[in-house]
Coordinates of C-alpha atoms and ligand atoms in Angstrom, one line a residue:
X21 CA 118.1 -11.0 -14.6
X22 CA 115.9 -11.1 -17.2
X23 CA 112.3 -9.6 -17.2
X24 CA 109.3 -11.9 -18.1
X25 CA 106.4 -10.4 -19.2
X26 CA 103.1 -12.5 -18.8
X27 CA 99.3 -12.4 -17.4
X28 CA 98.1 -13.6 -14.4
X29 CA 95.1 -15.9 -15.3
X30 CA 92.8 -17.5 -12.2
X31 CA 96.0 -17.2 -9.6
X32 CA 97.5 -18.9 -12.5
X33 CA 101.0 -16.6 -13.9
X34 CA 101.1 -17.4 -17.8
X35 CA 104.3 -17.3 -19.3
X36 CA 103.6 -17.4 -23.6
X37 CA 107.2 -17.5 -25.7
X38 CA 106.2 -15.4 -28.0
X39 CA 105.6 -13.0 -25.2
X40 CA 109.2 -12.8 -24.3
X41 CA 110.4 -12.5 -27.7
X42 CA 109.7 -9.4 -27.8
X43 CA 112.9 -8.6 -25.6
X44 CA 115.1 -6.7 -27.4
X45 CA 118.1 -7.4 -24.8
X46 CA 120.3 -10.7 -25.1
X47 CA 118.5 -13.4 -23.5
X48 CA 119.0 -17.2 -23.5
X49 CA 116.8 -20.2 -23.4
X50 CA 118.0 -23.8 -23.1
X51 CA 117.4 -27.3 -24.2
X52 CA 117.0 -30.6 -22.1
X53 CA 115.4 -34.0 -23.1
X54 CA 114.0 -36.4 -21.5
X55 CA 115.4 -39.4 -19.6
X56 CA 114.9 -42.8 -21.2
X57 CA 114.4 -45.2 -18.3
X58 CA 113.2 -44.4 -15.3
X59 CA 116.8 -45.4 -13.6
X60 CA 117.9 -42.0 -15.6
X61 CA 114.5 -39.5 -14.4
X62 CA 115.9 -38.2 -11.0
X63 CA 119.7 -37.7 -12.3
X64 CA 118.1 -36.3 -15.7
X65 CA 115.8 -33.9 -13.3
X66 CA 118.5 -33.2 -11.4
X67 CA 120.3 -31.1 -14.0
X68 CA 117.4 -29.7 -15.9
X69 CA 117.0 -28.6 -12.7
X70 CA 120.5 -26.8 -12.8
X71 CA 119.7 -25.3 -15.3
X72 CA 116.9 -23.7 -14.8
X73 CA 118.4 -22.1 -11.5
X74 CA 120.4 -19.8 -14.5
X75 CA 116.8 -18.1 -15.1
X76 CA 117.0 -18.5 -19.1
X77 CA 114.3 -16.7 -20.9
X78 CA 112.4 -20.5 -21.2
X79 CA 113.6 -24.0 -21.4
X80 CA 112.3 -26.4 -24.3
X81 CA 111.9 -30.5 -23.1
X82 CA 112.1 -32.5 -26.2
X83 CA 110.1 -35.5 -27.4
X84 CA 111.7 -39.1 -27.4
X85 CA 111.2 -40.3 -31.5
X86 CA 108.0 -42.5 -31.0
X87 CA 107.0 -40.9 -27.8
X88 CA 107.7 -43.4 -25.6
X89 CA 109.4 -41.1 -22.6
X90 CA 106.2 -38.6 -23.0
X91 CA 104.8 -38.9 -20.3
X92 CA 109.0 -37.9 -18.8
X93 CA 109.3 -34.7 -21.4
X94 CA 105.5 -33.6 -19.4
X95 CA 106.7 -34.3 -16.0
X96 CA 110.3 -32.4 -16.4
X97 CA 108.4 -29.8 -17.9
X98 CA 105.7 -28.9 -15.0
X99 CA 108.6 -29.3 -12.8
X100 CA 110.8 -26.9 -13.8
X101 CA 108.0 -24.7 -14.4
X102 CA 107.1 -25.1 -10.6
X103 CA 110.0 -25.0 -9.4
X104 CA 111.4 -22.3 -10.8
X105 CA 109.1 -20.4 -12.5
X106 CA 111.0 -20.8 -15.9
X107 CA 108.7 -20.8 -18.9
X108 CA 108.3 -24.4 -20.4
X109 CA 107.5 -25.0 -23.9
X110 CA 106.7 -28.9 -24.3
X111 CA 107.6 -30.3 -27.5
X112 CA 105.4 -33.2 -29.3
X113 CA 105.7 -35.0 -32.6
X114 CA 102.7 -36.6 -34.5
X115 CA 104.3 -38.6 -37.2
X116 CA 103.1 -42.6 -36.9
X117 CA 100.8 -41.5 -34.1
X118 CA 96.8 -42.6 -34.4
X119 CA 94.9 -39.6 -33.8
X120 CA 93.6 -40.8 -30.2
X121 CA 97.0 -40.8 -29.0
X122 CA 98.2 -37.6 -29.7
X123 CA 94.9 -35.7 -29.0
X124 CA 95.6 -37.6 -25.1
X125 CA 98.8 -36.1 -25.6
X126 CA 97.7 -32.5 -26.2
X127 CA 94.5 -32.6 -23.3
X128 CA 97.6 -33.8 -20.5
X129 CA 99.7 -30.4 -22.0
X130 CA 97.1 -28.6 -21.3
X131 CA 95.3 -29.6 -18.2
X132 CA 99.3 -29.3 -16.5
X133 CA 99.1 -26.0 -17.2
X134 CA 101.9 -25.7 -19.9
X135 CA 100.8 -23.4 -22.8
X136 CA 103.6 -23.0 -25.1
X137 CA 104.2 -26.4 -26.9
X138 CA 107.0 -26.9 -30.4
X139 CA 104.9 -28.9 -32.5
X140 CA 107.2 -31.4 -34.5
X141 CA 106.6 -33.9 -37.1
X142 CA 109.1 -36.3 -36.0
X143 CA 111.5 -38.2 -38.4
X144 CA 110.1 -41.0 -39.9
X145 CA 110.7 -44.4 -38.4
X146 CA 113.9 -46.4 -40.5
X147 CA 111.1 -49.3 -41.3
X148 CA 108.6 -47.0 -42.3
X149 CA 110.4 -45.0 -45.2
X150 CA 109.2 -46.4 -48.0
X151 CA 105.5 -47.2 -46.5
X152 CA 102.4 -45.8 -48.0
X153 CA 101.8 -42.8 -45.8
X154 CA 98.4 -41.6 -47.7
X155 CA 96.4 -43.0 -44.7
X156 CA 98.8 -42.0 -41.8
X157 CA 96.5 -40.2 -39.5
X158 CA 99.6 -37.2 -39.4
X159 CA 101.9 -36.4 -42.3
X160 CA 103.4 -33.0 -41.3
X161 CA 103.9 -30.8 -38.5
X162 CA 101.1 -28.6 -40.0
X163 CA 98.3 -31.8 -39.3
X164 CA 99.9 -31.4 -35.3
X165 CA 99.2 -27.4 -34.8
X166 CA 95.6 -27.4 -36.5
X167 CA 95.1 -29.9 -33.6
X168 CA 96.5 -28.0 -31.0
X169 CA 94.7 -25.2 -32.6
X170 CA 91.1 -27.1 -32.1
X171 CA 91.9 -28.0 -28.6
X172 CA 93.1 -25.3 -27.1
X173 CA 93.3 -21.7 -29.6
X174 CA 95.2 -20.3 -26.9
X175 CA 98.3 -21.8 -27.3
X176 CA 102.0 -20.8 -28.1
X177 CA 102.9 -22.5 -31.0
X178 CA 106.7 -22.7 -32.1
X179 CA 107.6 -24.5 -34.6
X180 CA 111.3 -26.0 -36.9
X181 CA 112.7 -24.5 -39.5
X182 CA 116.0 -25.4 -41.6
X183 CA 118.5 -22.7 -42.6
X184 CA 119.7 -25.6 -44.7
X185 CA 116.7 -26.9 -46.2
X186 CA 114.8 -30.1 -44.3
X187 CA 116.7 -32.9 -46.0
X188 CA 113.5 -34.2 -47.6
X189 CA 112.6 -31.3 -49.0
X190 CA 113.9 -31.6 -52.7
X191 CA 114.6 -27.6 -52.7
X192 CA 115.1 -24.6 -50.8
X193 CA 111.9 -22.5 -52.6
X194 CA 109.7 -26.0 -51.7
X195 CA 110.9 -25.9 -48.6
X196 CA 109.5 -22.2 -47.3
X197 CA 107.1 -22.7 -49.3
X198 CA 105.5 -25.5 -47.0
X199 CA 107.9 -24.0 -44.1
X200 CA 104.9 -20.5 -44.9
X201 CA 102.0 -22.7 -44.7
X202 CA 103.3 -24.1 -41.7
X203 CA 102.8 -20.2 -40.0
X204 CA 100.1 -19.8 -41.6
X205 CA 98.3 -22.9 -39.8
X206 CA 99.4 -21.2 -36.7
X207 CA 102.8 -21.6 -35.7
X208 CA 104.1 -18.3 -33.8
X209 CA 107.4 -18.5 -33.5
X210 CA 110.2 -21.0 -35.3
X211 CA 113.4 -22.5 -34.0
X212 CA 116.4 -23.3 -36.3
X213 CA 117.9 -26.5 -36.2
X214 CA 121.8 -26.4 -35.2
X215 CA 124.2 -24.2 -37.5
X216 CA 127.5 -23.3 -37.4
X217 CA 128.0 -21.2 -39.4
X218 CA 125.8 -17.7 -39.0
X219 CA 125.7 -16.5 -42.7
X220 CA 123.9 -19.8 -43.6
X221 CA 121.3 -18.3 -40.9
X222 CA 121.4 -14.4 -42.6
X223 CA 120.9 -16.1 -46.2
X224 CA 118.0 -17.9 -44.9
X225 CA 116.4 -14.9 -42.7
X226 CA 116.4 -13.1 -46.2
X227 CA 114.7 -15.6 -48.4
X228 CA 112.1 -16.3 -45.4
X229 CA 111.0 -12.7 -45.0
X230 CA 111.0 -12.2 -48.6
X231 CA 108.6 -15.3 -49.2
X232 CA 106.2 -13.5 -46.3
X233 CA 107.5 -15.3 -43.0
X234 CA 106.9 -12.5 -40.1
X235 CA 106.8 -14.5 -37.1
X236 CA 109.9 -14.6 -34.7
X237 CA 112.9 -16.4 -35.5
X238 CA 115.2 -18.3 -32.6
X239 CA 118.8 -19.2 -33.7
X240 CA 119.5 -22.4 -32.4
X241 CA 122.9 -23.2 -31.0
X242 CA 124.9 -26.4 -30.3
X243 CA 128.2 -26.3 -28.6
X244 CA 130.0 -28.6 -29.9
X245 CA 132.5 -29.8 -26.8
X246 CA 133.9 -33.5 -27.6
X247 CA 135.1 -34.7 -31.0
X248 CA 132.2 -37.4 -30.8
X249 CA 129.1 -35.1 -31.3
X250 CA 130.4 -33.9 -34.3
X251 CA 129.9 -36.8 -36.1
X252 CA 126.4 -37.2 -34.3
X253 CA 125.6 -33.7 -35.5
X254 CA 126.4 -33.6 -38.9
X255 CA 124.3 -37.5 -39.2
X256 CA 121.3 -36.2 -37.6
X257 CA 121.3 -32.1 -38.8
X258 CA 123.4 -32.6 -42.1
X259 CA 124.9 -29.0 -40.9
X260 CA 128.2 -27.8 -42.7
X261 CA 131.1 -27.7 -40.7
X262 CA 133.5 -24.6 -41.7
X263 CA 137.0 -25.0 -41.9
X264 CA 137.4 -22.6 -38.8
X265 CA 135.2 -25.3 -36.9
X266 CA 136.9 -28.3 -38.7
X267 CA 140.0 -26.5 -37.7
X268 CA 140.1 -26.3 -33.6
X269 CA 138.5 -30.2 -33.9
X270 CA 141.4 -31.2 -35.3
X271 CA 143.4 -29.1 -33.3
X272 CA 141.6 -29.9 -29.9
X273 CA 139.7 -33.5 -31.1
X274 CA 142.0 -35.6 -28.5
X275 CA 141.5 -33.7 -25.3
X276 CA 138.7 -33.6 -23.9
X277 CA 139.4 -30.6 -21.6
X278 CA 140.5 -28.1 -24.7
X279 CA 137.8 -29.2 -26.7
X280 CA 135.2 -28.2 -24.6
X281 CA 137.0 -24.7 -23.8
X282 CA 137.0 -24.9 -27.2
X283 CA 133.3 -25.8 -28.1
X284 CA 132.0 -23.3 -26.2
X285 CA 134.3 -20.8 -27.1
X286 CA 132.8 -21.3 -30.5
X287 CA 128.9 -21.2 -29.9
X288 CA 130.0 -18.4 -27.4
X289 CA 130.8 -16.7 -30.7
X290 CA 128.1 -17.3 -32.5
X291 CA 126.0 -15.9 -30.1
X292 CA 127.5 -12.2 -29.8
X293 CA 128.1 -12.4 -34.0
X294 CA 124.1 -12.9 -34.0
X295 CA 123.0 -10.5 -31.5
X296 CA 125.4 -7.8 -33.2
X297 CA 122.8 -8.1 -36.1
X298 CA 119.7 -7.9 -34.3
X299 CA 119.0 -11.9 -33.1
X300 CA 117.7 -11.3 -29.4
X301 CA 116.6 -14.7 -28.6
X302 CA 118.7 -17.7 -28.7
X303 CA 118.1 -21.3 -28.5
X304 CA 121.1 -23.0 -26.5
X305 CA 121.2 -27.0 -27.4
X306 CA 122.1 -27.4 -23.8
X307 CA 122.0 -31.5 -24.0
X308 CA 121.2 -31.8 -19.7
X309 CA 124.1 -30.0 -19.5
X310 CA 124.4 -27.3 -16.8
X311 CA 128.3 -26.9 -17.0
X312 CA 127.8 -25.8 -20.4
X313 CA 124.7 -23.7 -20.2
X314 CA 126.4 -21.7 -16.5
X315 CA 129.8 -21.2 -19.0
X316 CA 128.1 -19.7 -21.7
X317 CA 125.6 -18.0 -19.7
X318 CA 128.9 -16.8 -17.6
X319 CA 130.9 -16.0 -21.1
X320 CA 127.9 -13.7 -22.6
X321 CA 127.1 -11.9 -18.2
X322 CA 128.3 -8.3 -19.8
X323 CA 126.0 -8.6 -22.7
X324 CA 122.7 -10.2 -21.2
X325 CA 120.4 -7.6 -20.7
X326 CA 122.3 -4.7 -22.3
Ligands
LIG5 P1 107.7 -30.5 -41.2 O1 107.5 -29.3 -40.9 O2 106.7 -31.4 -41.2 O3 108.6 -30.7 -42.3 C1 108.8 -32.2 -42.9 C2 109.3 -32.3 -44.8 O4 108.0 -32.3 -44.9 C3 110.4 -31.3 -44.7 O5 110.8 -31.7 -45.7 C4 108.8 -30.4 -45.9 O6 109.3 -29.2 -46.2 C5 107.9 -31.2 -45.9 N1 106.6 -30.6 -45.4 C6 106.0 -30.2 -44.9 N2 104.3 -29.8 -45.3 C7 104.2 -30.3 -46.6 C8 103.3 -31.1 -47.3 N3 102.2 -30.5 -47.0 N4 103.3 -31.1 -48.8 C9 104.8 -32.3 -48.4 N5 105.6 -31.8 -48.0 C10 105.5 -30.9 -46.7 N6 112.5 -34.6 -33.0 C11 111.8 -35.2 -32.0 O7 111.7 -36.7 -32.3 N7 111.7 -34.6 -30.5 C12 111.5 -33.3 -30.9 O8 111.9 -33.0 -29.2 C13 112.6 -32.7 -31.8 N8 113.0 -31.5 -31.7 C14 113.2 -30.8 -32.5 C15 113.3 -29.2 -32.2 C16 114.1 -28.5 -32.9 C17 113.8 -26.8 -33.4 C18 113.9 -29.3 -34.7 C19 114.9 -28.0 -35.7 C20 113.9 -30.2 -34.8 C21 113.3 -30.9 -34.4 N9 112.9 -32.4 -34.1 C22 112.4 -33.3 -32.8 C23 113.7 -33.4 -34.9 C24 112.0 -33.2 -35.9 O9 111.6 -34.3 -35.6 C25 112.7 -33.6 -37.4 O10 113.8 -32.6 -38.5 C26 111.3 -34.1 -38.7 O11 112.2 -34.9 -39.9 C27 110.9 -32.6 -39.2 O12 110.2 -32.4 -37.9 P2 109.5 -30.9 -38.8 O13 108.0 -30.6 -37.6 O14 110.2 -29.8 -39.1 O15 108.5 -31.4 -39.9

């Protein structure tokens, strides 16, 4: 059982993720994503509630590209917090949005009593890849962080970081320089893009600490539970697949149950290695799959809280 730190303000319990990250014991957080349509709302809500019952350190709720599902992000985040007292992190993107829309969303988050926001730029939509961006209201996550701080200086703000560099960056030095600016704009902690080789993370950590980025880093682990997911994950993140992982997909890819078991074991192994190397807070990209979240947590039951 995780002990939550926090404080009570006007009768409401305040749970800032930055305080939870001071935990020196292993703790897991889980990510869920909102439904794409009204009809799938109830099934997604049930899945997220099943994950909340595992009592993770916190849960993050992603924000659909383009903001089309924004109301669901907030509804799910509010529900998890209210029903299960699990701290929530509401994601928000800004690219190709107007100041008016983004400000409205921020006020909605504040009024909903959500104190943690993951500030993201979002991917540039394909049709706007070559557009003139000089007159856009927001170009980078840093712009959004400034807006969040201006509306509510009390928000606890997370940002994304990329151990294998962001695909648009020319090189890692440039990427880390921009990351430092993002932190200086008001980022309290950083969550990493998925990675499948922990050495890439250790290397990245060394470089960002050397560059003077001192905020807590939350490694993001994606359990790959079916062969199709591998392709999607590489396409989305550009992550390097170690041979050890490829062999596992070759051997078990055509057997769904075996692939799921092997993928969960691989993710568990990554988490154990991270904890053994001093990283205490791990974010699991649990993708609305309560059974996967539960299995990883139970695999680690004798380690969590130690
Ligand atoms: P930024 O930090 O703005 O960086 C984007 C690029 O711009 C980088 O190459 C950076 O080096 C560069 N850059 C930054 N500032 C400057 C500057 N001043 N001048 C020049 N270059 C600069 N997407 C969603 O749509 N919804 C989600 O909920 C979501 N959640 C995510 C959670 C995590 C943990 C991660 C890792 C990613 C998530 N994404 C999500 C994907 C994310 O939106 C994309 O990766 C996006 O392309 C970059 O977002 P960012 O916030 O990292 O951008």
